[in-house]
Amino acid sequence: MKLFRYRRPSLNQLLGITAAKRRVKRELGISQVEAWTKAARVKQRLKQQVGLYSPVVRVIRQTAQGNFPRFLGLFGKKR
């Protein structure tokens, strides 16, 4: 686990429950089925194909929200 993290890990993450659940889903192939049946995953795949996750579009989207690049990402905008 990283020394400096953006978010605090959950209890399930610390106990390894999340990794075990993911491992089981991968072994059973459930993730492959969900890629075609879950609406959120279908939309995600379409956005990927269109190019909304490309680095250029990501920078445009972040600067429009007021998230400008900062030194080492340490000093963010106060909310």
PDB file of C-alpha atoms in Angstrom, residues 7 9 22 25 27 39 58 61 64 76-77:
ATOM      1  CA  ARG A   7      -8.238   8.588   0.211  1.00  0.00           C
ATOM      2  CA  PRO A   9      -8.681   2.880   2.799  1.00  0.00           C
ATOM      3  CA  ARG A  22     -12.453  -9.214  -7.001  1.00  0.00           C
ATOM      4  CA  LYS A  25     -15.383 -12.390  -9.741  1.00  0.00           C
ATOM      5  CA  GLU A  27     -12.120 -16.360 -11.825  1.00  0.00           C
ATOM      6  CA  ALA A  39     -25.591   0.105 -18.158  1.00  0.00           C
ATOM      7  CA  ARG A  58      -9.248  15.019 -19.261  1.00  0.00           C
ATOM      8  CA  ARG A  61     -12.479  18.847 -18.237  1.00  0.00           C
ATOM      9  CA  ALA A  64     -13.091  23.799 -16.688  1.00  0.00           C
ATOM     10  CA  GLY A  76      -5.473  21.897  -4.086  1.00  0.00           C
ATOM     11  CA  LYS A  77      -8.329  24.323  -4.263  1.00  0.00           C
TER      12      LYS A  77
END
